[in-house]
Amino acid sequence: MTREQMTAGFVFGGERIPFANRAVGIWRPRQLSDVDGAALSITTSAPRVGVTPRYTDEIRSDGWFSYKYQGADRDNHFNRSLRRAFTERRPLIYFYGLAAGVYEALFPVYVLEDHPETLSVLVAPDVAAQGDLTLLHGGSEVPLKAYVTRAVKQRLHQHKFRELVLGAYRHRCTVCSIGAKDRLVSLLDAAHILADHDERGLPEIPNGLSLCKIHHSAYDLNILGIAPDLRVHIREDILAEVDGPMLQHGIKEMQGRVIRVPGREVHQPRKDFLAERFQQFEAA
Ligand SMILES: [Zn+2]
């Protein structure tokens, strides 16, 4: 969701109620104030542009979120409304910042623990609150809480990676430039240069490439390779293939192109990563 959508909110009982308020992290709308009501949402903003994102900030190793009180006064009305959500077991919306002005909405989440000594609460996605349930995953029993929180965490990291990489590449495919029109942006992916199962394959801009769906698949399948000098190579057997216009214009004609990379050096793809990945392409 965008900041604008959060501020625009929804209409209830003929009144417009914002989902969140730009000025505060803990938001309790006026309509919930008179009975010392619980908060409606909590928000964590993305790190500022130019600051290396820290993925472990609010997400603990067990997958729960640690959320800081607003200010140091445990009893100000923000923190009271947050603790009220805890004592009343009220659902909250957690707006988790992915990039400037863009948020993932996690709903519902619950406050599971209150820690006044560290001025924070522990927040977890819904089913995590349900205790010792287990589910079958990959043939073995996994505690539901661990499964759900891992899935949420993964989703957040993926979305964050996409926002960061697409932003750095100005929302265009680095190979064919598609994406300049807003309605085409959903054709773009953030591709990993080194796979995310590689321990160096971090979800960070220098390990990413903004690619359209077809070039992302072609890259992953080693049909298309990108050399460390940023030149595009199409595999020989594919170059010899004859098919329709997509193969001709969309793939074969990309041979020899130089990809467009971000102007800022810290955002450019790492040459050593490209080289390592290109070896896999050449071996294919
Ligand atoms: Zn493309």
mmCIF file of N, CA and C and ligand atoms in Angstrom, residues 173 176 212 215, ligand 1:
data_model
loop_
_atom_site.group_PDB
_atom_site.id
_atom_site.type_symbol
_atom_site.label_atom_id
_atom_site.label_comp_id
_atom_site.label_asym_id
_atom_site.label_seq_id
_atom_site.Cartn_x
_atom_site.Cartn_y
_atom_site.Cartn_z
ATOM 1 N N CYS A 173 13.247 -2.805 -17.346
ATOM 2 C CA CYS A 173 14.038 -4.020 -17.532
ATOM 3 C C CYS A 173 15.426 -3.590 -17.991
ATOM 4 N N CYS A 176 15.779 -4.920 -21.894
ATOM 5 C CA CYS A 176 14.970 -4.407 -23.013
ATOM 6 C C CYS A 176 14.290 -3.078 -22.715
ATOM 7 N N CYS A 212 12.363 -7.914 -16.896
ATOM 8 C CA CYS A 212 10.974 -8.260 -17.189
ATOM 9 C C CYS A 212 10.826 -9.775 -17.052
ATOM 10 N N HIS A 215 12.737 -11.945 -19.629
ATOM 11 C CA HIS A 215 14.200 -11.928 -19.492
ATOM 12 C C HIS A 215 14.658 -12.491 -18.149
HETATM 13 ZN ZN ZN B 1 13.117 -7.341 -20.684
#
